[in-house]
Tab-separated table of C-alpha atoms and ligand atoms in Angstrom:
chain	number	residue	atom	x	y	z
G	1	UNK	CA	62.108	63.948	140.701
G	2	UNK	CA	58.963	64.074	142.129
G	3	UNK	CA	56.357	66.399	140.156
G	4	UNK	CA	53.176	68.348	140.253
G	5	UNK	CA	51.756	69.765	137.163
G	6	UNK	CA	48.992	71.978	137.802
G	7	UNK	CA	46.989	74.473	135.959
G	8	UNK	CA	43.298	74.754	134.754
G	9	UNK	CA	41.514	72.490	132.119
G	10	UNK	CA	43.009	73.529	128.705
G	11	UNK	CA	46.192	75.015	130.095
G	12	UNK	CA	48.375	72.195	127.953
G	13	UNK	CA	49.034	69.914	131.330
G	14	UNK	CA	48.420	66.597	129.245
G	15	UNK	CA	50.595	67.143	126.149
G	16	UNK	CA	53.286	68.909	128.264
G	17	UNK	CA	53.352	65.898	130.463
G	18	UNK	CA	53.896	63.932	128.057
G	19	UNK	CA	56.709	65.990	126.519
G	20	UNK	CA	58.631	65.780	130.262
G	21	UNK	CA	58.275	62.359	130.850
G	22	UNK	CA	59.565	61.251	127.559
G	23	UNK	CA	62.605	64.083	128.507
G	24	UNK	CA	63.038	62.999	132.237
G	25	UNK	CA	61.652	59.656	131.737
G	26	UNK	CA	59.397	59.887	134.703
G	27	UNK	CA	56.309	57.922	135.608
G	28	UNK	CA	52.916	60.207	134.070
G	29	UNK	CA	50.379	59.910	136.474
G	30	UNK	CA	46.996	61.327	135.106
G	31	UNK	CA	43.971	60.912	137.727
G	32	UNK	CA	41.693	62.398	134.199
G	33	UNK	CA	43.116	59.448	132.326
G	34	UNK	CA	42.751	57.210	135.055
G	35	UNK	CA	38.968	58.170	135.737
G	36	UNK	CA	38.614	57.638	132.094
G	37	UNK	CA	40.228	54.464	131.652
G	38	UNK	CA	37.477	53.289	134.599
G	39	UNK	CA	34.700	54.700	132.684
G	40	UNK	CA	35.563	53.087	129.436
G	41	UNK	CA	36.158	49.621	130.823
G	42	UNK	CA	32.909	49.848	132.896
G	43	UNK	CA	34.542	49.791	136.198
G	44	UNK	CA	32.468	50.323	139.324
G	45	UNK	CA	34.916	53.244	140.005
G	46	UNK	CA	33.914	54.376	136.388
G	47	UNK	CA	30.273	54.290	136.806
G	48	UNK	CA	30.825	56.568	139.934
G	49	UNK	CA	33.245	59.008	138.390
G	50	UNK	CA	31.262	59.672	135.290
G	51	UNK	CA	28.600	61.219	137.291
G	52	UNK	CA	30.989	63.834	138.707
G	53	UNK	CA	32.613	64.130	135.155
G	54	UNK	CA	29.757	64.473	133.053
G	55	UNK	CA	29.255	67.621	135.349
G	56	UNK	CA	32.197	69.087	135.969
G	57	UNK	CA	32.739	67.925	139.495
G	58	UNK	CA	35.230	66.844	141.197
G	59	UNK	CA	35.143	63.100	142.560
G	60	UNK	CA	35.083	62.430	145.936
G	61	UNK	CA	38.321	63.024	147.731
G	62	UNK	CA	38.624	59.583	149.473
G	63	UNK	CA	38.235	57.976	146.170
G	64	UNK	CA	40.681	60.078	144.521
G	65	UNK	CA	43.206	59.559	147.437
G	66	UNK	CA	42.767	55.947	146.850
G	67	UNK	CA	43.445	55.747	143.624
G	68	UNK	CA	46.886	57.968	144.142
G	69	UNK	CA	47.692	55.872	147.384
G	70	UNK	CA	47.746	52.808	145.227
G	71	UNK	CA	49.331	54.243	142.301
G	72	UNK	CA	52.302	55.641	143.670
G	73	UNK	CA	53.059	52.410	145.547
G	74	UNK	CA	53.963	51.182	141.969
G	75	UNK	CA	57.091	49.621	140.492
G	76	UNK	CA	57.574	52.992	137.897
G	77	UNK	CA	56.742	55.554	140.432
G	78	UNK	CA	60.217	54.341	142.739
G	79	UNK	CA	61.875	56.702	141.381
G	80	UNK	CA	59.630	59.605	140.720
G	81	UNK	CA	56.270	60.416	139.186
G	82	UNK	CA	54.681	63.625	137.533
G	83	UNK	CA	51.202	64.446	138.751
G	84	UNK	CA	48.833	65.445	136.160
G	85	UNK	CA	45.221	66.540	137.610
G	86	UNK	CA	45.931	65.711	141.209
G	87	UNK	CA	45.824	66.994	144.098
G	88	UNK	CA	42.903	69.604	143.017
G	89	UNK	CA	41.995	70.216	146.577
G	90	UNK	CA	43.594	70.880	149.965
G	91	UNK	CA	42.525	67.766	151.618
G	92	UNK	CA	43.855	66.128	148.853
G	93	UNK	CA	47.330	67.845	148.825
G	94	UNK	CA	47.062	67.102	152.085
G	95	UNK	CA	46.840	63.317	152.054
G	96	UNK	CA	49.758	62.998	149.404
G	97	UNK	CA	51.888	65.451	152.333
G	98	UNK	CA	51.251	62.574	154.570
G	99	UNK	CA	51.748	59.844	151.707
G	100	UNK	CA	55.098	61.189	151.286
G	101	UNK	CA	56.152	61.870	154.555
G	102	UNK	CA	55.410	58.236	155.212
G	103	UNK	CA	58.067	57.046	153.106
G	104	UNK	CA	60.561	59.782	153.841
G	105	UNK	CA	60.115	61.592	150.185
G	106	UNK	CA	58.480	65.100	149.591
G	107	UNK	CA	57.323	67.234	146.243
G	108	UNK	CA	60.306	68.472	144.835
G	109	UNK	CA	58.575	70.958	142.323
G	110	UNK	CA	55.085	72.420	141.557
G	111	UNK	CA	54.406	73.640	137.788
G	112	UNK	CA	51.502	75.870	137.453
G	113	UNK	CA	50.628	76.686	133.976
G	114	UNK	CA	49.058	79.683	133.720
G	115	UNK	CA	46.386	80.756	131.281
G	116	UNK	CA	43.712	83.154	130.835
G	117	UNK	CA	39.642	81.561	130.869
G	118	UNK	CA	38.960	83.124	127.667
G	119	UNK	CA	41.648	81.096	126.053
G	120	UNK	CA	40.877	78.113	127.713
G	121	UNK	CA	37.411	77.784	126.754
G	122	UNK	CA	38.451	78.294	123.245
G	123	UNK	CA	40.932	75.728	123.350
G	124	UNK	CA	38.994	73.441	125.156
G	125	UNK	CA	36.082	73.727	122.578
G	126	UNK	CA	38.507	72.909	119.981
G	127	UNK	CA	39.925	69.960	121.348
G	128	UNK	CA	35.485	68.946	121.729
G	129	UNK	CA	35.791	68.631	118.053
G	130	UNK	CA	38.638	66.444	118.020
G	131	UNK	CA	38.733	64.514	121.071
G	132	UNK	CA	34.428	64.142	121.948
G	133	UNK	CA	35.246	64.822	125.309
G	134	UNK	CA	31.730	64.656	127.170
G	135	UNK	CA	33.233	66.764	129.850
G	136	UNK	CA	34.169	69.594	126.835
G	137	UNK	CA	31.125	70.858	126.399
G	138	UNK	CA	30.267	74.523	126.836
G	139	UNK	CA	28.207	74.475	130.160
G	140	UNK	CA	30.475	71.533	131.273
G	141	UNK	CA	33.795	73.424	131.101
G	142	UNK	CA	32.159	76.959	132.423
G	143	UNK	CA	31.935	74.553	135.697
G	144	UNK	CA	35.240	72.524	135.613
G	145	UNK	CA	37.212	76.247	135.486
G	146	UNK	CA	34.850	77.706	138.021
G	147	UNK	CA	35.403	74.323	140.179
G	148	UNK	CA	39.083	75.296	139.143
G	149	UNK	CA	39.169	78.714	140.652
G	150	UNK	CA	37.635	77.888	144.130
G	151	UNK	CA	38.290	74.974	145.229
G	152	UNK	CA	41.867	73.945	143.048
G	153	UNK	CA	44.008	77.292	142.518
G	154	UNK	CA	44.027	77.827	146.311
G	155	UNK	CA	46.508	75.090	146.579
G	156	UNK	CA	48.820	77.465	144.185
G	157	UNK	CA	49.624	79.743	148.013
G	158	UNK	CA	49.616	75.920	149.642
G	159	UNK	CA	52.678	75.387	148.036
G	160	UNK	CA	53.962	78.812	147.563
G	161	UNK	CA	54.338	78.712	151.687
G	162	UNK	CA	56.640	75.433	150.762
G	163	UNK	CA	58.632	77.802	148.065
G	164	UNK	CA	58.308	74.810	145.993
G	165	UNK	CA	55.797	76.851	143.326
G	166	UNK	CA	56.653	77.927	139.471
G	167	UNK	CA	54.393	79.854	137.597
G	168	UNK	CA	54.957	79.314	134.199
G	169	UNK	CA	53.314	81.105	131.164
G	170	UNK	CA	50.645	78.670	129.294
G	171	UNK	CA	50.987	80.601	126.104
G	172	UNK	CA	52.593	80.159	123.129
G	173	UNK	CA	53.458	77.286	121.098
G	174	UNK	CA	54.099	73.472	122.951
G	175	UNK	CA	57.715	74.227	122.410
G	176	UNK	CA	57.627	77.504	123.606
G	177	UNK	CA	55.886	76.675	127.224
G	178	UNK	CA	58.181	73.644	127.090
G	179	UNK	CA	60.864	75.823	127.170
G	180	UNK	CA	59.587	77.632	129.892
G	181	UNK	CA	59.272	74.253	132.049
G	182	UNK	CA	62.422	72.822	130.993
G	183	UNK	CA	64.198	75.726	132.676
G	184	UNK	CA	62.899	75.022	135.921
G	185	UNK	CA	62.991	71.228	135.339
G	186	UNK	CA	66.303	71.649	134.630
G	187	UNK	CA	67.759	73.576	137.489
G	188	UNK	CA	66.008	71.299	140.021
X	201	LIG	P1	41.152	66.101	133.840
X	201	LIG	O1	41.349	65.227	132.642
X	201	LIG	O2	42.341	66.149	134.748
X	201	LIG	O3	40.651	67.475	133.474
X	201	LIG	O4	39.997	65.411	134.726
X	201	LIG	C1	38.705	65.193	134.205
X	201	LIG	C2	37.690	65.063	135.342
X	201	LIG	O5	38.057	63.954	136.187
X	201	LIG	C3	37.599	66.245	136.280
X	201	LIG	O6	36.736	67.260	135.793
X	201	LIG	C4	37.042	65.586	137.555
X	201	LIG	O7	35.667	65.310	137.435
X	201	LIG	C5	37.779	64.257	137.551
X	201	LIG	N1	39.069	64.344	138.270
X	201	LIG	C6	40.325	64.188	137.753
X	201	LIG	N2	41.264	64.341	138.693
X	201	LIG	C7	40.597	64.601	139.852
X	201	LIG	C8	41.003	64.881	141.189
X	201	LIG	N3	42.297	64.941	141.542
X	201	LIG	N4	40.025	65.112	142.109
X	201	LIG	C9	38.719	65.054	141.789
X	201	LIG	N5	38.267	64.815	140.552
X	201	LIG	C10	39.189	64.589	139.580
């Protein structure tokens, strides 16, 4: 199964992810933790990303599509992978497309989890206190969902042209929106 889990900052992707792939024991993926991992090790890559971070920017699609290229070659992904926080533009949907294609394999679903901004910046100041997030703060996350809205949930008609998308409804509790992706998952 090869998987895209999409949806804004705060809509749930990262614990839901990690609710499937313990289910459907697929390879996680996370560009966010990735970037992060980079940062905290003091990685060239993470000196570059945090500058995008820290504002709510996206990082540079060749880097991103590097780090994915690379990934995916990997021993775990063989048979499958969940993508948490990539591809957030069309050039970069577009470079895993031709990924793919290169090795005969395609997306077989896309989840979007769907959640209103008033909710999100709630929950995302919530998880601030918890998780000291730089990227959580107020300002910070205004940005990531407006960066969200133009440039990533245009890739939601992308692959609604492949019939490959599934809206899904972020509310609720984990279980609940779970659920909701199970049923798909399920039927795949
Ligand atoms: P996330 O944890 O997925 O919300 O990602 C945190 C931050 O990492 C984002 O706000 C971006 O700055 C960067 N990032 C993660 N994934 C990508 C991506 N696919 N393309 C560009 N930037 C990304």
């Amino acid at each position: 199964m090869r998987l895209i889990l999409f949806g804004p900052p705060g809509a749930g992707k990262g614990t839901q992810a990690n609710i499937i792939a313990d289910k459907y024991k697929t390879a996680h993926i996370s560009t966010g933790d990735m970037l992060r991992a980079a940062v905290s090790n003091g990685a060239e890559l993470g000196v570059l990303a945090k500058s995008y971070m820290d504002k709510g920017e996206l990082v540079p699609d060749d880097v991103i599509i590097g780090i994915i290229n690379d990934r995916i070659k990997e021993e775990d992904a063989q048979n499958g992978f969940m993508l948490d926080g990539f591809p957030r533009t069309i050039a970069q949907a577009n470079a895993l497309d031709e990924m793919l294609s290169g090795a005969s394999q395609s997306i077989d679903a896309v989840v979007s989890i769907e959640v209103r901004d008033e909710v999100i910046v709630e929950r995302i100041l919530e998880r601030q206190k918890i998780e000291g997030r730089d990227d959580d703060k107020e300002d910070v996350v205004r940005n990531r969902l407006n960066v969200y809205r133009n440039q990533t949930e245009p890739l939601k008609s992308f692959y609604a042209e492949k019939s490959i998308l599934n809206e899904i409804h972020g509310m609720g509790t984990v279980d609940e929106v779970f659920g909701r992706i199970d049923e798909v998952l399920s039927n795949l």
